Short mmCIF file of C-alpha atoms and ligand atoms in Angstrom, two decimals:
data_model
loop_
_atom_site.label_atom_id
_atom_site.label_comp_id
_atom_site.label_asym_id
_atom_site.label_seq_id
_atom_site.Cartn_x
_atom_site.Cartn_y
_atom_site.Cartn_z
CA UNK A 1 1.78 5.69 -23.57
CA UNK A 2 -1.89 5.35 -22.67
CA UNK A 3 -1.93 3.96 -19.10
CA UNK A 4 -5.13 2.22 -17.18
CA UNK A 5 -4.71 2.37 -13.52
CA UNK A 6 -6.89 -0.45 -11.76
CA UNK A 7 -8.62 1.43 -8.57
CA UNK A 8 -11.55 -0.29 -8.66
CA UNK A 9 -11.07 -3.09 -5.76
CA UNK A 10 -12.41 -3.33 -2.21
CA UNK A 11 -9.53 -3.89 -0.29
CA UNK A 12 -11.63 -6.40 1.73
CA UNK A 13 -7.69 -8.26 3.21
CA UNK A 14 -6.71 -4.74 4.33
CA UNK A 15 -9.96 -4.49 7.06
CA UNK A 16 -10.97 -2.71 9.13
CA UNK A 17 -8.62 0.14 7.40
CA UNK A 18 -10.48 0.05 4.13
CA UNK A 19 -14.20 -0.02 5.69
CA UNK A 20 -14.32 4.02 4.88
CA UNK A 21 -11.80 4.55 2.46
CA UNK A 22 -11.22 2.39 -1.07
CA UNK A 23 -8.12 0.61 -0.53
CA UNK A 24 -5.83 2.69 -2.94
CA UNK A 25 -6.49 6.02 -0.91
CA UNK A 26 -4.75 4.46 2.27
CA UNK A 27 -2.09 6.52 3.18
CA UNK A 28 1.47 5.65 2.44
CA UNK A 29 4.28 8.55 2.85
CA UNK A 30 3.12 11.52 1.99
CA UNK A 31 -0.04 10.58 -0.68
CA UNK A 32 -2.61 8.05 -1.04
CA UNK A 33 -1.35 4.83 -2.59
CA UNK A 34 -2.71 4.59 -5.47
CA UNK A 35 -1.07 8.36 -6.43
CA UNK A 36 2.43 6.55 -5.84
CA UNK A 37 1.04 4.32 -8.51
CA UNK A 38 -0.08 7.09 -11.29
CA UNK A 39 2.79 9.56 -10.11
CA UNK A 40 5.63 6.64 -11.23
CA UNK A 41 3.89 5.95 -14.36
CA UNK A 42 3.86 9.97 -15.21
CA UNK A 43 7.29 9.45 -14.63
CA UNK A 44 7.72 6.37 -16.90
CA UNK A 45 6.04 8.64 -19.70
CA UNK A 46 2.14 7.90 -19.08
CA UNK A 47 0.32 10.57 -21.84
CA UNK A 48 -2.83 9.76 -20.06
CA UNK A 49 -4.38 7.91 -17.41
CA UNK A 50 -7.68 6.02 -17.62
CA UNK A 51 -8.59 5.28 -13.48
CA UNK A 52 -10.47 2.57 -13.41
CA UNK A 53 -13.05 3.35 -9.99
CA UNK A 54 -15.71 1.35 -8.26
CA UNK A 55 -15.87 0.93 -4.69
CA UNK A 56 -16.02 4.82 -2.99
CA UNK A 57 -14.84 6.11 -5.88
CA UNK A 58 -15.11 10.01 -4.83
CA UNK A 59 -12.34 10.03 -2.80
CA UNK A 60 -9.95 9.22 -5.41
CA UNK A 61 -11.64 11.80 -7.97
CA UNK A 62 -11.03 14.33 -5.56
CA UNK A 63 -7.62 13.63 -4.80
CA UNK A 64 -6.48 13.89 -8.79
CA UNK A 65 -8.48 16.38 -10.55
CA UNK A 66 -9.41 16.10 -14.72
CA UNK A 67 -5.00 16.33 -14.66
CA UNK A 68 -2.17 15.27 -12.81
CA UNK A 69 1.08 16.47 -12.70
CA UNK A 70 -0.16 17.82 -16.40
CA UNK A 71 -1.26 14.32 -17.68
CA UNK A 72 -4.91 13.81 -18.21
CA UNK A 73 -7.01 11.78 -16.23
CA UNK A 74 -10.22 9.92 -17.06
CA UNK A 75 -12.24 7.99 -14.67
CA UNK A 76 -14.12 4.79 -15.63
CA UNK A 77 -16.44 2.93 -13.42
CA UNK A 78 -16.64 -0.58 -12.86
CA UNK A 79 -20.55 -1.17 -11.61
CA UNK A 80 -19.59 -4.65 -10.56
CA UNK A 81 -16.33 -5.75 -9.13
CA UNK A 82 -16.04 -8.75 -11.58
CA UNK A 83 -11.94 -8.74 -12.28
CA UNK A 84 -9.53 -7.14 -13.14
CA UNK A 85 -9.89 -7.92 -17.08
CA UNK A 86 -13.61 -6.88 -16.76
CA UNK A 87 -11.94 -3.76 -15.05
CA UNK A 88 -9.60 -3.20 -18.12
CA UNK A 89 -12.55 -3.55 -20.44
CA UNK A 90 -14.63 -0.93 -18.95
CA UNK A 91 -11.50 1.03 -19.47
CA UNK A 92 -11.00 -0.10 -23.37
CA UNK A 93 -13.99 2.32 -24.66
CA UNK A 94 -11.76 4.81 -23.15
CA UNK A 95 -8.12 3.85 -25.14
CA UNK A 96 -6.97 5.11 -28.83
CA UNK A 97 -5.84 2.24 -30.92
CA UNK A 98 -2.27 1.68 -29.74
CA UNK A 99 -0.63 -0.18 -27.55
CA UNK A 100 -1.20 0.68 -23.29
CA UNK A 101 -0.01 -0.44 -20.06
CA UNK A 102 -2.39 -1.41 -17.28
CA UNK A 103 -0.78 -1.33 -13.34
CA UNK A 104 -2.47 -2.66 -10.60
CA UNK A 105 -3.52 0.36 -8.82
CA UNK A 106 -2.70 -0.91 -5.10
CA UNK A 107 1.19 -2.38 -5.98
CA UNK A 108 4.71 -0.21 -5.48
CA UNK A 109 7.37 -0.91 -8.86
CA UNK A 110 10.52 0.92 -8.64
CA UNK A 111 10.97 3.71 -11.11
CA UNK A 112 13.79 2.03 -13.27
CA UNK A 113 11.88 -0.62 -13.93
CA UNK A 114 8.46 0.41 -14.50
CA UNK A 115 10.52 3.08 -17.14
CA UNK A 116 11.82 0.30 -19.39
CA UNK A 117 8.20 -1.82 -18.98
CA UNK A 118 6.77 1.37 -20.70
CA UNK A 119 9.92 1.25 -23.64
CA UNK A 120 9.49 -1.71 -24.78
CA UNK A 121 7.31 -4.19 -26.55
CA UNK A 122 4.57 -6.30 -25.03
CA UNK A 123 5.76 -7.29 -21.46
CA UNK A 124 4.49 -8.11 -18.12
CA UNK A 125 6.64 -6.95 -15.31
CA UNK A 126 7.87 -9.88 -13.05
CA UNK A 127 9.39 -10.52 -9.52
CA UNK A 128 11.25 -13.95 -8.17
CA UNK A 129 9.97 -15.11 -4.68
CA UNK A 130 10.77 -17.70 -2.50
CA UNK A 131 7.39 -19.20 -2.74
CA UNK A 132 5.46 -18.56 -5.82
CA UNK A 133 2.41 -20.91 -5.40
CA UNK A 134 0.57 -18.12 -4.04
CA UNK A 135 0.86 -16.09 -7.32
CA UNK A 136 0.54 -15.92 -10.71
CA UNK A 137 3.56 -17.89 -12.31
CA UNK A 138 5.63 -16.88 -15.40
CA UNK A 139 6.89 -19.71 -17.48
CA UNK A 140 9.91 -18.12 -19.38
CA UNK A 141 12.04 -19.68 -22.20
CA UNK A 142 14.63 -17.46 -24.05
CA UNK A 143 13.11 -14.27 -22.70
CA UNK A 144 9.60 -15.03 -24.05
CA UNK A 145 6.88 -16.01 -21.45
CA UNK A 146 5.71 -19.02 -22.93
CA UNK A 147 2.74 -19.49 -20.19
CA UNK A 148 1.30 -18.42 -16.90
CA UNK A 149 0.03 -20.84 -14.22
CA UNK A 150 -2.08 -19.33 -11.34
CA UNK A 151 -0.97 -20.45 -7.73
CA UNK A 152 0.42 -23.96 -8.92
CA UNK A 153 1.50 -26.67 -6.63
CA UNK A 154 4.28 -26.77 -8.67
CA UNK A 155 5.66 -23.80 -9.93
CA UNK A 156 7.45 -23.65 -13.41
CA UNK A 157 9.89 -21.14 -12.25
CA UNK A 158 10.11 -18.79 -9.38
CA UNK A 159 9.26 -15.84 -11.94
CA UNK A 160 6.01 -14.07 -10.73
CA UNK A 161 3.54 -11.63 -12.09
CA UNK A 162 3.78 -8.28 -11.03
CA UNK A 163 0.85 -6.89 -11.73
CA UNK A 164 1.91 -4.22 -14.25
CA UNK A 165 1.51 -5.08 -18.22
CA UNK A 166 2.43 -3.28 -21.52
CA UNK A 167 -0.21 -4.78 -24.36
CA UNK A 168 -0.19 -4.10 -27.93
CA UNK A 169 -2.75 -2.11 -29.63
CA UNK A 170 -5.15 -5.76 -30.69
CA UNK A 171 -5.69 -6.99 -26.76
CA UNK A 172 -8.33 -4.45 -26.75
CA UNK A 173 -10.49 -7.34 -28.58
CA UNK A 174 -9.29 -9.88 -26.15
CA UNK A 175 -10.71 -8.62 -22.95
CA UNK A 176 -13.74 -10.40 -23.01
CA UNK A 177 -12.51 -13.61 -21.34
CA UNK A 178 -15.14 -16.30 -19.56
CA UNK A 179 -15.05 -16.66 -15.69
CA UNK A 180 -11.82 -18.21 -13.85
CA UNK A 181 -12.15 -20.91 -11.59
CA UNK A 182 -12.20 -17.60 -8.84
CA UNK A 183 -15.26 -16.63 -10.43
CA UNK A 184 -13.75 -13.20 -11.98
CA UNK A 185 -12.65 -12.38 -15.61
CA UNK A 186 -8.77 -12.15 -14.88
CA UNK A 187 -6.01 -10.30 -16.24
CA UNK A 188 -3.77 -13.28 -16.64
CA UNK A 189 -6.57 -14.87 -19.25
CA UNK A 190 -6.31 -11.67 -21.62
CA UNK A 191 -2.25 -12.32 -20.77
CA UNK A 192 -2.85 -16.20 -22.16
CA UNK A 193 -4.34 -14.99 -25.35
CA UNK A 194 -1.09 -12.45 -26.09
CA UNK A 195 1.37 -14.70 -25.02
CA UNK A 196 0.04 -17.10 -28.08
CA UNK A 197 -0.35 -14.11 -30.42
CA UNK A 198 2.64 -12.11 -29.92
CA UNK A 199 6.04 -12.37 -28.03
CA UNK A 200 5.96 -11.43 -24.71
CA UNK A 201 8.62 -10.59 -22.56
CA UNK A 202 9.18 -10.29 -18.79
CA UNK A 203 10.75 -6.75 -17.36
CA UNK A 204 11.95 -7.67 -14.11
CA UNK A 205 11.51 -5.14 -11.35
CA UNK A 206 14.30 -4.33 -9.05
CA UNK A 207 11.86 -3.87 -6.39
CA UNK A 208 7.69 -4.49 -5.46
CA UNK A 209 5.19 -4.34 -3.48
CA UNK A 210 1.66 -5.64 -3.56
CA UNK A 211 0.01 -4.12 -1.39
CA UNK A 212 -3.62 -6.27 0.00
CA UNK A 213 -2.70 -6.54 3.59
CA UNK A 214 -2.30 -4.36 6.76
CA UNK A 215 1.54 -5.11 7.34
CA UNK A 216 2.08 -4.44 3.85
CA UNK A 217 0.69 -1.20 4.05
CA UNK A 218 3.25 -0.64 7.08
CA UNK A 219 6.34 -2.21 4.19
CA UNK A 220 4.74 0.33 1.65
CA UNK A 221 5.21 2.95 4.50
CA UNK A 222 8.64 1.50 5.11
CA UNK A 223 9.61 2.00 2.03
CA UNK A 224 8.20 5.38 0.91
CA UNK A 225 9.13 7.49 4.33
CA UNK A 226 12.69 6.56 3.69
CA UNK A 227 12.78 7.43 -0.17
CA UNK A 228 10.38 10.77 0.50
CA UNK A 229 13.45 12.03 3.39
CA UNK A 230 15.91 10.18 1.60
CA UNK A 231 15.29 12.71 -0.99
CA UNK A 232 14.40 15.65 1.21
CA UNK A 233 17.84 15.22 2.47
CA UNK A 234 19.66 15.35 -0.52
CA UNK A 235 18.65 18.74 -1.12
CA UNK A 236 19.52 19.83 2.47
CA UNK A 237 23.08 19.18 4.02
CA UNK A 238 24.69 16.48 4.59
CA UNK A 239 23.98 14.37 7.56
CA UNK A 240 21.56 17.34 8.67
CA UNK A 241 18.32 17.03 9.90
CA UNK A 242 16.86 16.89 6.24
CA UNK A 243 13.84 19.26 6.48
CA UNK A 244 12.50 21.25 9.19
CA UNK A 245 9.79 23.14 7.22
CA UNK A 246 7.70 23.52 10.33
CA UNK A 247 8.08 24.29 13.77
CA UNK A 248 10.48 22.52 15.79
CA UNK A 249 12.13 23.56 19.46
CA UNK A 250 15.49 24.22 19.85
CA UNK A 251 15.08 21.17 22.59
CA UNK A 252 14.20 18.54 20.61
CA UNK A 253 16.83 16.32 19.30
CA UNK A 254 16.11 15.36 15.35
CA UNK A 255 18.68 12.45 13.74
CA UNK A 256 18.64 10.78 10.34
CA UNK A 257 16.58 11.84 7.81
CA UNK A 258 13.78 13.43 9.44
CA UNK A 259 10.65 15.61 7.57
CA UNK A 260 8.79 17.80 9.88
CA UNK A 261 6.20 19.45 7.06
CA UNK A 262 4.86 23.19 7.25
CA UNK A 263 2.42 23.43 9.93
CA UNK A 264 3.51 20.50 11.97
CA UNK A 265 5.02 20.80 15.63
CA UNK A 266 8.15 19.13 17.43
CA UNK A 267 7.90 20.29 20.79
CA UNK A 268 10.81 20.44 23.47
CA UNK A 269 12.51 17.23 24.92
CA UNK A 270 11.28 14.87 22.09
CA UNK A 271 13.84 12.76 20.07
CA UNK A 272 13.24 11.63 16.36
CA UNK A 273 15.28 8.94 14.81
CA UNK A 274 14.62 9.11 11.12
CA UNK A 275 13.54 7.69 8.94
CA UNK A 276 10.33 9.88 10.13
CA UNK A 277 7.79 11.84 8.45
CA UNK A 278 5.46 14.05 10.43
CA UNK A 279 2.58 15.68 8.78
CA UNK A 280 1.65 19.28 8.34
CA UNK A 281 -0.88 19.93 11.12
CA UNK A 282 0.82 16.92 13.71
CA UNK A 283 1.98 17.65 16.67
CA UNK A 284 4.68 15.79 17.95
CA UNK A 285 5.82 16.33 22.31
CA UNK A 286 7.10 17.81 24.90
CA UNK A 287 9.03 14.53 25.79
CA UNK A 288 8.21 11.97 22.90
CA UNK A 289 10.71 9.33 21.41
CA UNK A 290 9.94 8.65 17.71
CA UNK A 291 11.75 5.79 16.06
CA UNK A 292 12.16 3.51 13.30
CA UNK A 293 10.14 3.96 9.80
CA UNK A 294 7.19 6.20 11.43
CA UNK A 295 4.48 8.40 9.48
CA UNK A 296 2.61 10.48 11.94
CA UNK A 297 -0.08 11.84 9.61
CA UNK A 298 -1.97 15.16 9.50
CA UNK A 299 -3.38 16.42 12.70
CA UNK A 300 -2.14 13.65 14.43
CA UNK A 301 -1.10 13.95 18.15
CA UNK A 302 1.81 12.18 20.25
CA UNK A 303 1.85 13.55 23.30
CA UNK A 304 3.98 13.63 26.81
CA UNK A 305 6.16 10.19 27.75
CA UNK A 306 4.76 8.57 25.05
CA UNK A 307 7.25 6.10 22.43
CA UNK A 308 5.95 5.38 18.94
CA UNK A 309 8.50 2.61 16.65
CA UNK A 310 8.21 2.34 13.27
CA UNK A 311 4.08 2.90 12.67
CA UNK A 312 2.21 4.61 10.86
CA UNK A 313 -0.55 7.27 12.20
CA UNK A 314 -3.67 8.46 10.32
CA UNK A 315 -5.01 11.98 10.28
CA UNK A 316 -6.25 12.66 14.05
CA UNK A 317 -4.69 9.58 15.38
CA UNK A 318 -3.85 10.41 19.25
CA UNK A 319 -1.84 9.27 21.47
CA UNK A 320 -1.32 11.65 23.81
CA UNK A 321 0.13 10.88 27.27
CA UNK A 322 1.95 7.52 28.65
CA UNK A 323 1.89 5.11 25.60
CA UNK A 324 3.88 2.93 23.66
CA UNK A 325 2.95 1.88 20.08
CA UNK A 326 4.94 -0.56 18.55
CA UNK A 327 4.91 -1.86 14.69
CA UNK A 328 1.23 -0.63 14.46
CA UNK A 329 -1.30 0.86 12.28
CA UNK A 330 -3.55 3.32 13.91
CA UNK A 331 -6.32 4.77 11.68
CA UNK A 332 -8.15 8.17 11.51
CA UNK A 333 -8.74 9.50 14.98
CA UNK A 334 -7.86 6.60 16.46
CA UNK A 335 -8.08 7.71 20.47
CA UNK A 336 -5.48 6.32 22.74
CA UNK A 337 -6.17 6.57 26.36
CA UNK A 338 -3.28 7.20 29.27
CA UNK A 339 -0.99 4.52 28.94
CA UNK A 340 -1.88 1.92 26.42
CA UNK A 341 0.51 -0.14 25.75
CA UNK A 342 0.93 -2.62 22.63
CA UNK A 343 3.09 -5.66 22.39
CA UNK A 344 4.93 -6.11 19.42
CA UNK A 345 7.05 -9.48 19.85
CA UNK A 346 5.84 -13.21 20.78
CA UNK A 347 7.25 -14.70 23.44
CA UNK A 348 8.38 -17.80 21.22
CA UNK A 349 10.32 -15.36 18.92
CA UNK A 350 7.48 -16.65 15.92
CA UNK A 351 6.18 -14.10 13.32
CA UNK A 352 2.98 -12.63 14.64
CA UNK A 353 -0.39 -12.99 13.18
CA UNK A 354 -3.10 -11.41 11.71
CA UNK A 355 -6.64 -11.95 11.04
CA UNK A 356 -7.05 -11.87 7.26
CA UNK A 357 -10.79 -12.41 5.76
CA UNK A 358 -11.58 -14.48 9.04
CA UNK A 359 -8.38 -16.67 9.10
CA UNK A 360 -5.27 -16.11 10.97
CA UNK A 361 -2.26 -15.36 8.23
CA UNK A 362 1.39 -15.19 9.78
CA UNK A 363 2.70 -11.70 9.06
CA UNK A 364 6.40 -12.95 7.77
CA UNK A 365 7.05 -10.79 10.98
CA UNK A 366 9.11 -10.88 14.15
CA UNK A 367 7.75 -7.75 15.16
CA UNK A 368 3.89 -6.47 14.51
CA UNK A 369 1.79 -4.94 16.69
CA UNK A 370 -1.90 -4.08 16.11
CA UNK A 371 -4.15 -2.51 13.86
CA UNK A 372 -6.90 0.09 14.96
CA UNK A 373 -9.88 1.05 12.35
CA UNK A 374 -11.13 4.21 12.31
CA UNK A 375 -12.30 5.39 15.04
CA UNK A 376 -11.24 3.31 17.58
CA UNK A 377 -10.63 4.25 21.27
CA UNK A 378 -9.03 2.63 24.29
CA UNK A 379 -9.50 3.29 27.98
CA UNK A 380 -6.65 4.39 29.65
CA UNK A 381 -4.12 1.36 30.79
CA UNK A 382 -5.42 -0.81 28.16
CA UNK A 383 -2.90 -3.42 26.48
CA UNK A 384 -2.93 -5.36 23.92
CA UNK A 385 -1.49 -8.18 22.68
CA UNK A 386 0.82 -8.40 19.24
CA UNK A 387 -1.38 -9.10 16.37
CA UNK A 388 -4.79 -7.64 17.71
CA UNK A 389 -6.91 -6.20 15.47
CA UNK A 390 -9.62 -3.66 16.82
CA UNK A 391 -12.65 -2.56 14.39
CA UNK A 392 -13.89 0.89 13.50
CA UNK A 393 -15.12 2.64 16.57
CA UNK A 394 -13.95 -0.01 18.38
CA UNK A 395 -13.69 0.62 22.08
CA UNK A 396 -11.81 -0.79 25.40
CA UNK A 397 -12.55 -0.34 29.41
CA UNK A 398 -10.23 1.29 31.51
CA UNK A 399 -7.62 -1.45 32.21
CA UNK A 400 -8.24 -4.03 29.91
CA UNK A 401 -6.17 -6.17 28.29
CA UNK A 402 -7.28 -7.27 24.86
CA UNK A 403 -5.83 -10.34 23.75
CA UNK A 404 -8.33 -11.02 20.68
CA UNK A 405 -9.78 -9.19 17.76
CA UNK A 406 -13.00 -7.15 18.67
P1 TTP B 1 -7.08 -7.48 -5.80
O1 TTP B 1 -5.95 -7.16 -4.87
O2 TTP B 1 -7.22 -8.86 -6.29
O3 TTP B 1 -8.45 -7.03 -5.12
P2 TTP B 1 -8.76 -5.89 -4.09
O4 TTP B 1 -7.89 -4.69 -4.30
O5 TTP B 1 -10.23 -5.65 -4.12
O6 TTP B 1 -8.37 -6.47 -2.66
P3 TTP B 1 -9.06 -7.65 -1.81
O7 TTP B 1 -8.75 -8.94 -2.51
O8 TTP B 1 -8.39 -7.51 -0.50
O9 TTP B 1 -10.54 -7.35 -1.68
O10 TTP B 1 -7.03 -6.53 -7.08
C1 TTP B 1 -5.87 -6.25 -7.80
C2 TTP B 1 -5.99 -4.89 -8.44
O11 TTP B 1 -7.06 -4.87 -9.38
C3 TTP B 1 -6.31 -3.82 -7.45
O12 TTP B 1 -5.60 -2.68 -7.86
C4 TTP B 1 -7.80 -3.61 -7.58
C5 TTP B 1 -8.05 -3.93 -9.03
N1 TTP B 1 -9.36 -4.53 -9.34
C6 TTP B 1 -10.28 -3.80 -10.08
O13 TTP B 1 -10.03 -2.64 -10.44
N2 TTP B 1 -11.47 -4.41 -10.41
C7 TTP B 1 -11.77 -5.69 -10.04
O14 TTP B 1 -12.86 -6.17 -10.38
C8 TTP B 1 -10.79 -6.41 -9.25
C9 TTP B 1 -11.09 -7.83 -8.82
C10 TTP B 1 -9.63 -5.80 -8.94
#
């Protein structure tokens, strides 16, 4: 099955993270998103991808090569970031006359799913949430989606759209639809017109992710670290330590499913409660506690006395001596100076927020910390406050405690 990957977006929800990277290379696990993306639909039985690029688009190139994993792929570029049917047109000179399935490049399906999308007939993938009015909405009747409604006041059912869509062979002349009321050329549109051409029915996934914001990318990360040593540990024994491929003292204590990759170090006295992934080139100690879902990427450092929980760690993040990060996202060689400390909890118990495009958005969560772009450094005995964000290259004074975004 022909397969268009959308990778063309700006990821402008997920700043400061995506100001140097396009959105799908952020790292989740042990690859960029968006290769979670093309590496499930190889596995669903993609016979070629067609990535659809825009916005930095050489990153992504570089990561996949003319193949992956032995499947073609061809890159498309979308000048203009004018929606995501736009996006799928650029990509139609690309498709043979047959049917094809276009996936949001920056969304997690489970396997099992996303394999019977690709077996059947026309279908979008679909998810029920609590509240859909802030999604595309599926109205279903005997198994055929008889309409979609974008973020009604009144949804017709709690049935959303996934973002991944098997069309037949003839959509390729439907692409061209006028502007939305959001001023793009959606998706959903070019759905409208199959939906009264053909029937169309909903696959509905076990499990998803969209990923747009920062604490989603720290779900994604949730989610992937425990499936990658999930699986590392079923080839190892049971119960074990599930892959100690690098170097790790006979003093450090390692529980759960824990991957230490080649060329990363676990030095004496530190304790690791899986689910943990640290990075080839990472060094991790003497005397660091690492808990929770954590990713401590390549090259990164965590250092002496210092407590990470569930976070995830670019390449070159450091935090070296005295520190405690908390539910955070620190990007590439983030700097953190002797004893920073974040808070990760509200005093009222309420889900912490986030700036989002300007606005604060609640996070859905109890516990968040902060989220560092690129770059950023603190002085030494900085804190901050749950739901700070700090820019790239971003910087704090000795002692500071930083209670707003800067
Ligand atoms: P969105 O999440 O709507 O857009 P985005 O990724 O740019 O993020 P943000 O809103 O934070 O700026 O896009 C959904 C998917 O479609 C995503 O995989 C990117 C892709 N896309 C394109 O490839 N081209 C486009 O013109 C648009 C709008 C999206």
């Amino acid at each position: 099955m022909q397969t268009v990957v959308l990778a063309a977006g700006k990821g402008t929800r997920m700043r400061p993270l995506t100001d140097r990277r396009p959105k799908p290379m952020v790292p989740v696990a042990d690859r960029p998103l968006v290769a979670h993306t093309v590496d499930a639909a190889v596995e669903a039985g993609a016979s070629r991808i067609v990535l659809v690029v825009g916005y930095e688009a050489e990153p992504i190139r570089e990561y996949f090569g003319e193949t992956h994993a032995g499947v073609p792929i061809t890159y498309v570029r979308q000048e203009r970031r004018l929606g995501t049917a736009d996006a799928v047109r650029v990509a139609a000179a690309e498709l043979d006359d047959a049917p094809f399935v276009v996936l949001n490049g920056d969304a997690l399906f489970d396997q099992a799913s996303l394999d019977s999308l690709f077996q059947g007939g026309p279908a979008v993938a679909s998810v029920r949430v609590d509240d859909p009015t802030q999604y595309g909405v599926l109205d279903v009747a005997d198994d055929v989606i008889t309409g979609i409604v974008e973020k009604p006041a009144e949804p017709p059912s709690d049935l959303i759209n996934a973002g991944a869509y098997l069309f037949p062979a003839g959509a390729r002349e439907w692409l061209d639809v006028p502007e939305s009321e959001r001023g793009e050329h959606e998706l959903t549109d070019v759905l409208e017109r199959a939906i009264d051409r053909v029937d169309v029915r909903p696959v509905p996934l076990e499990r998803w992710l969209d990923v747009g914001r920062p604490w989603e990318l720290l779900e994604a990360n949730e989610w992937k670290v425990a499936e990658l040593v999930d699986e590392a540990d079923a080839d190892g024994e049971p119960g074990a330590v599930s892959a100690r491929r690098g170097t790790v003292s006979d003093d450090a204590t390692l529980r759960g499913p824990v991957v230490v990759e080649a060329g990363a170090t676990v030095r004496e006295g530190v304790t690791i409660e899986g689910p943990a992934l640290v990075r080839s080139g990472a060094t991790v100690g003497p005397n660091a506690y690492v808990r929770g879902t954590t990713l401590i990427g390549p090259d990164a450092s965590v250092g002496h006395a210092v407590e990470i929980k569930n976070s995830v760690l670019m390449a070159d993040a450091a935090v070296n001596h005295l520190s405690y990060v908390g539910d955070s996202i620190l990007g590439r060689d983030v700097n953190f100076g002797a004893g920073t400390v974040v808070a990760n909890l509200r005093h009222d118990d309420r889900p912490v927020e986030l700036t989002v495009k300007g606005e604060r958005v609640s996070t859905g969560r109890r516990k968040f910390g902060v989220v560092l772009g690129d770059e950023a450094k603190t002085g030494i005995d900085t804190n901050m406050n749950a739901g700070v964000t700090l820019s790239t290259g971003a910087t704090t004074k000795p002692g500071e405690s930083v209670t707003r975004d800067r």
